[in-house]
Amino acid sequence: MKTYVKFLMVMVFYFPAISFAQNCVDFESLAIGTTYGNGINAPGDVIFTENDIPVTVENFEWTGGGGTFGVATVVDGIGSFGTPMAMGTNNVNLGFDFNNLAFVPNRVYFDFTDSGGNENISVNGSPIFAGELMSAPMPVGVSISFVNMGTFYRAVMSGEITSLVVGGQEFALDNVCAMKVVDPSDCVDFDLLSPGATFGNGINTIGEVIFTENNIPVSVEYFEWTGGGGTFGTCTVIDGDPVYGTGLAMWTSNINLRFDFTGMEFQPNWVTFDFEDQGGNENISVNGYPIFAGELGAAIMPPGFSLLITNMGSYQQATVVSYATTITELVVGGQEFSIDNVCPMEVGFTTQCVDFEPLGLGTMYGSGINSPGDVIFTQNSIPVMVDNFYYVGGGSTFGNAEVTTASGIGTGQDMREGNINLIFDFMETGYWIDMVTFDFADYGGHENLSINGGTIYAGELTMMPSPPGFTISFNMSGSIGQCMIQGSVEKLLVGGQEFYIDNVCVHSIVGIPDPPGKLPSSSVKLGQNYPNPLNGQTTIPFKVSERSHITITVYDHLGRVVSTLADQEYDAGEYKVEWRAGTAANGIYFYQLRTGKHSQTKKMSRVR
């Protein structure tokens, strides 16, 4: 299938903040008035070479069939392009061969004026398109957009490009530039695409890969309605700076994007993406599970996966975590929905759970059997106790807990809590706890929850505010849901009146590798911070063996930037920077040193 153009009426030419190599043909080496083509050359002749790019003259094709071999003439480009020379084409095409370059271009642009008639274009040997240039289709994997530069237009093509044929009837051409653009991000951030490029209905087939970034193929997929059925809409590359502050983003309109992580050099189990929801509903699916259709914040994840959504101000960030398996794919989209910075990571976890499977089905605990505070069993070094339940209006009771399979959660045995609380003591696990999750079913009444011996909340569990230093989020599907508590949880109390609980799991991050291809450099060395754990302040040492631009950034365990400690040139030597943690919550943090080519990452923790 083809990728059609998107016309942008703007007066600026945008390139994201990325590095590139570039070779251009600007015709400056030629003499004004020099003519090529009919009566001078044969079709396919190389007429000159500039910056390792051979330029040929080629047959021009009519829109109704047939063609001709006209002439191309070197003209004064000052009036139109602001440069001395340009090439006017009259029923002839020019061919540009990029195969001799030291790189394979992934972006090509050219400037042009169109004074009448039709144009031809072919990319990578695709069939010649004859018609209006701004309606030309592109081959799979290449997108094109057009920018109004005032006295001329600029065509910008993105994707792997090895050859270009272009010409017209009353058409002038200048500044044909082939570039190898290097994206510094390790994510899919859409910055290598052309602003305005559109994909989807009428352009691509369902499931077609529209581009690949950082070894992650991205395809367009069918969008499903909440009430059944669906559609295949469009997605468009937009300016993401106003919302995300990071160059380009992708706007989705009744379409999904699929991100395939199977070709990566590591096995992701943690994926973040930024999004803005301006209306309608959304879809999300991981690892081929059935599509969830509805509000993204209400999405229930498959067993073994969690979804956390964090408000980042002008946008929100979603974090998909798998504690037991690799995340092989993510499908996400919406009706009026933009997405940016899809970042997979491999995070080292230890996970210890209480799933009630070692207990006998029907076993009862609580009133008439135990006293409040009694340890009823221990699983995976986590003692579990029974305790009083507290009513919303005051007072308490000590009911019963029973081992059942009746919750509807569907993962074996669970624990029914009838006017009783369970306390899970995580202190004996031997790890710093970064996150606690549990599955639950609420079939009536109210619930209790308390963290680390704090005030016991009584009311609807999903309405509980997050205590200072913790973030509590819920994903619900009817009466069944999952609770995720981010922060250093040492002890958890939870219970209810008609309440089932299962899979109470503590998760500890024990390592996060540097991104693939970003290996440590002998020119820099990042030391371990001290003190660690830190309270209010810590020192981070590093060594530079040659002059380098150094950036040192502190991230929380969800990959969000907390603080930038250095961003400047350093001469060879040993240095230290300080991080004042301020109001940063207890938990795990990462600090990363980056040069232009390499990065090193280390872990630290905060305890107050």
PDB file of N, CA and C in Angstrom, residues 482-522:
ATOM      1  N   GLN A 482      -7.487  -4.258  40.422  1.00  0.00           N
ATOM      2  CA  GLN A 482      -6.142  -4.383  40.957  1.00  0.00           C
ATOM      3  C   GLN A 482      -5.753  -3.054  41.576  1.00  0.00           C
ATOM      4  N   CYS A 483      -5.124  -3.115  42.710  1.00  0.00           N
ATOM      5  CA  CYS A 483      -4.595  -1.940  43.384  1.00  0.00           C
ATOM      6  C   CYS A 483      -3.075  -1.971  43.280  1.00  0.00           C
ATOM      7  N   MET A 484      -2.479  -0.814  42.947  1.00  0.00           N
ATOM      8  CA  MET A 484      -1.031  -0.675  42.896  1.00  0.00           C
ATOM      9  C   MET A 484      -0.634   0.452  43.841  1.00  0.00           C
ATOM     10  N   ILE A 485       0.280   0.142  44.757  1.00  0.00           N
ATOM     11  CA  ILE A 485       0.778   1.130  45.705  1.00  0.00           C
ATOM     12  C   ILE A 485       2.254   1.323  45.430  1.00  0.00           C
ATOM     13  N   GLN A 486       2.625   2.505  44.982  1.00  0.00           N
ATOM     14  CA  GLN A 486       4.015   2.832  44.690  1.00  0.00           C
ATOM     15  C   GLN A 486       4.628   3.504  45.921  1.00  0.00           C
ATOM     16  N   GLY A 487       5.769   3.011  46.346  1.00  0.00           N
ATOM     17  CA  GLY A 487       6.450   3.559  47.509  1.00  0.00           C
ATOM     18  C   GLY A 487       6.986   2.442  48.386  1.00  0.00           C
ATOM     19  N   SER A 488       7.671   2.816  49.441  1.00  0.00           N
ATOM     20  CA  SER A 488       8.298   1.843  50.331  1.00  0.00           C
ATOM     21  C   SER A 488       7.298   1.350  51.374  1.00  0.00           C
ATOM     22  N   VAL A 489       6.589   0.266  51.035  1.00  0.00           N
ATOM     23  CA  VAL A 489       5.560  -0.295  51.904  1.00  0.00           C
ATOM     24  C   VAL A 489       6.194  -1.381  52.774  1.00  0.00           C
ATOM     25  N   GLU A 490       6.207  -1.164  54.067  1.00  0.00           N
ATOM     26  CA  GLU A 490       6.746  -2.162  54.991  1.00  0.00           C
ATOM     27  C   GLU A 490       5.648  -3.052  55.571  1.00  0.00           C
ATOM     28  N   LYS A 491       4.448  -2.475  55.699  1.00  0.00           N
ATOM     29  CA  LYS A 491       3.331  -3.235  56.268  1.00  0.00           C
ATOM     30  C   LYS A 491       2.047  -2.727  55.623  1.00  0.00           C
ATOM     31  N   LEU A 492       1.178  -3.656  55.221  1.00  0.00           N
ATOM     32  CA  LEU A 492      -0.080  -3.309  54.574  1.00  0.00           C
ATOM     33  C   LEU A 492      -1.228  -3.943  55.327  1.00  0.00           C
ATOM     34  N   LEU A 493      -2.229  -3.136  55.685  1.00  0.00           N
ATOM     35  CA  LEU A 493      -3.487  -3.627  56.263  1.00  0.00           C
ATOM     36  C   LEU A 493      -4.575  -3.394  55.236  1.00  0.00           C
ATOM     37  N   VAL A 494      -5.358  -4.438  54.940  1.00  0.00           N
ATOM     38  CA  VAL A 494      -6.446  -4.291  53.985  1.00  0.00           C
ATOM     39  C   VAL A 494      -7.539  -5.300  54.320  1.00  0.00           C
ATOM     40  N   GLY A 495      -8.788  -4.883  54.164  1.00  0.00           N
ATOM     41  CA  GLY A 495      -9.909  -5.772  54.439  1.00  0.00           C
ATOM     42  C   GLY A 495     -11.212  -5.135  54.019  1.00  0.00           C
ATOM     43  N   GLY A 496     -12.314  -5.855  54.233  1.00  0.00           N
ATOM     44  CA  GLY A 496     -13.611  -5.323  53.833  1.00  0.00           C
ATOM     45  C   GLY A 496     -14.746  -6.114  54.428  1.00  0.00           C
ATOM     46  N   GLN A 497     -15.953  -5.785  53.960  1.00  0.00           N
ATOM     47  CA  GLN A 497     -17.158  -6.421  54.480  1.00  0.00           C
ATOM     48  C   GLN A 497     -17.611  -7.575  53.584  1.00  0.00           C
ATOM     49  N   GLU A 498     -17.624  -7.338  52.306  1.00  0.00           N
ATOM     50  CA  GLU A 498     -17.895  -8.405  51.329  1.00  0.00           C
ATOM     51  C   GLU A 498     -16.784  -8.315  50.286  1.00  0.00           C
ATOM     52  N   PHE A 499     -15.602  -8.748  50.670  1.00  0.00           N
ATOM     53  CA  PHE A 499     -14.369  -8.390  49.982  1.00  0.00           C
ATOM     54  C   PHE A 499     -13.498  -9.624  49.824  1.00  0.00           C
ATOM     55  N   TYR A 500     -12.957  -9.807  48.629  1.00  0.00           N
ATOM     56  CA  TYR A 500     -12.035 -10.912  48.355  1.00  0.00           C
ATOM     57  C   TYR A 500     -10.675 -10.320  47.967  1.00  0.00           C
ATOM     58  N   ILE A 501      -9.599 -10.984  48.369  1.00  0.00           N
ATOM     59  CA  ILE A 501      -8.253 -10.507  48.056  1.00  0.00           C
ATOM     60  C   ILE A 501      -7.401 -11.687  47.582  1.00  0.00           C
ATOM     61  N   ASP A 502      -6.484 -11.398  46.653  1.00  0.00           N
ATOM     62  CA  ASP A 502      -5.608 -12.442  46.128  1.00  0.00           C
ATOM     63  C   ASP A 502      -4.348 -11.778  45.577  1.00  0.00           C
ATOM     64  N   ASN A 503      -3.289 -12.578  45.426  1.00  0.00           N
ATOM     65  CA  ASN A 503      -2.049 -12.158  44.765  1.00  0.00           C
ATOM     66  C   ASN A 503      -1.515 -10.845  45.342  1.00  0.00           C
ATOM     67  N   VAL A 504      -1.255 -10.861  46.632  1.00  0.00           N
ATOM     68  CA  VAL A 504      -0.652  -9.714  47.301  1.00  0.00           C
ATOM     69  C   VAL A 504       0.854  -9.823  47.084  1.00  0.00           C
ATOM     70  N   CYS A 505       1.405  -8.929  46.248  1.00  0.00           N
ATOM     71  CA  CYS A 505       2.787  -9.078  45.793  1.00  0.00           C
ATOM     72  C   CYS A 505       3.600  -7.830  46.090  1.00  0.00           C
ATOM     73  N   VAL A 506       4.817  -8.058  46.603  1.00  0.00           N
ATOM     74  CA  VAL A 506       5.768  -6.970  46.784  1.00  0.00           C
ATOM     75  C   VAL A 506       6.805  -7.066  45.673  1.00  0.00           C
ATOM     76  N   HIS A 507       7.140  -5.921  45.086  1.00  0.00           N
ATOM     77  CA  HIS A 507       8.047  -5.864  43.945  1.00  0.00           C
ATOM     78  C   HIS A 507       9.212  -4.947  44.299  1.00  0.00           C
ATOM     79  N   SER A 508      10.409  -5.464  44.102  1.00  0.00           N
ATOM     80  CA  SER A 508      11.612  -4.694  44.381  1.00  0.00           C
ATOM     81  C   SER A 508      12.440  -4.616  43.103  1.00  0.00           C
ATOM     82  N   ILE A 509      12.802  -3.394  42.710  1.00  0.00           N
ATOM     83  CA  ILE A 509      13.678  -3.208  41.559  1.00  0.00           C
ATOM     84  C   ILE A 509      15.109  -3.427  42.013  1.00  0.00           C
ATOM     85  N   VAL A 510      15.786  -4.349  41.350  1.00  0.00           N
ATOM     86  CA  VAL A 510      17.170  -4.648  41.743  1.00  0.00           C
ATOM     87  C   VAL A 510      18.168  -4.279  40.671  1.00  0.00           C
ATOM     88  N   GLY A 511      17.702  -3.748  39.521  1.00  0.00           N
ATOM     89  CA  GLY A 511      18.654  -3.327  38.496  1.00  0.00           C
ATOM     90  C   GLY A 511      17.963  -2.858  37.253  1.00  0.00           C
ATOM     91  N   ILE A 512      18.564  -1.879  36.586  1.00  0.00           N
ATOM     92  CA  ILE A 512      18.078  -1.408  35.296  1.00  0.00           C
ATOM     93  C   ILE A 512      19.286  -1.205  34.401  1.00  0.00           C
ATOM     94  N   PRO A 513      19.371  -1.872  33.244  1.00  0.00           N
ATOM     95  CA  PRO A 513      20.575  -1.774  32.411  1.00  0.00           C
ATOM     96  C   PRO A 513      20.594  -0.486  31.615  1.00  0.00           C
ATOM     97  N   ASP A 514      21.769  -0.123  31.111  1.00  0.00           N
ATOM     98  CA  ASP A 514      21.857   0.963  30.151  1.00  0.00           C
ATOM     99  C   ASP A 514      21.157   0.545  28.870  1.00  0.00           C
ATOM    100  N   PRO A 515      20.650   1.507  28.094  1.00  0.00           N
ATOM    101  CA  PRO A 515      19.984   1.156  26.849  1.00  0.00           C
ATOM    102  C   PRO A 515      20.917   0.413  25.906  1.00  0.00           C
ATOM    103  N   PRO A 516      20.370  -0.438  25.018  1.00  0.00           N
ATOM    104  CA  PRO A 516      21.223  -1.167  24.086  1.00  0.00           C
ATOM    105  C   PRO A 516      21.994  -0.210  23.199  1.00  0.00           C
ATOM    106  N   GLY A 517      23.238  -0.560  22.921  1.00  0.00           N
ATOM    107  CA  GLY A 517      24.062   0.269  22.064  1.00  0.00           C
ATOM    108  C   GLY A 517      24.692   1.439  22.771  1.00  0.00           C
ATOM    109  N   LYS A 518      24.387   1.629  24.059  1.00  0.00           N
ATOM    110  CA  LYS A 518      24.945   2.735  24.811  1.00  0.00           C
ATOM    111  C   LYS A 518      25.878   2.155  25.881  1.00  0.00           C
ATOM    112  N   LEU A 519      26.977   1.584  25.454  1.00  0.00           N
ATOM    113  CA  LEU A 519      27.885   0.910  26.353  1.00  0.00           C
ATOM    114  C   LEU A 519      28.777   1.917  27.072  1.00  0.00           C
ATOM    115  N   PRO A 520      29.210   1.600  28.283  1.00  0.00           N
ATOM    116  CA  PRO A 520      30.089   2.523  28.997  1.00  0.00           C
ATOM    117  C   PRO A 520      31.349   2.842  28.203  1.00  0.00           C
ATOM    118  N   SER A 521      31.793   4.058  28.311  1.00  0.00           N
ATOM    119  CA  SER A 521      32.983   4.511  27.603  1.00  0.00           C
ATOM    120  C   SER A 521      34.141   4.617  28.574  1.00  0.00           C
ATOM    121  N   SER A 522      35.352   4.262  28.091  1.00  0.00           N
ATOM    122  CA  SER A 522      36.533   4.367  28.931  1.00  0.00           C
ATOM    123  C   SER A 522      36.884   5.819  29.228  1.00  0.00           C
TER     124      SER A 522
END
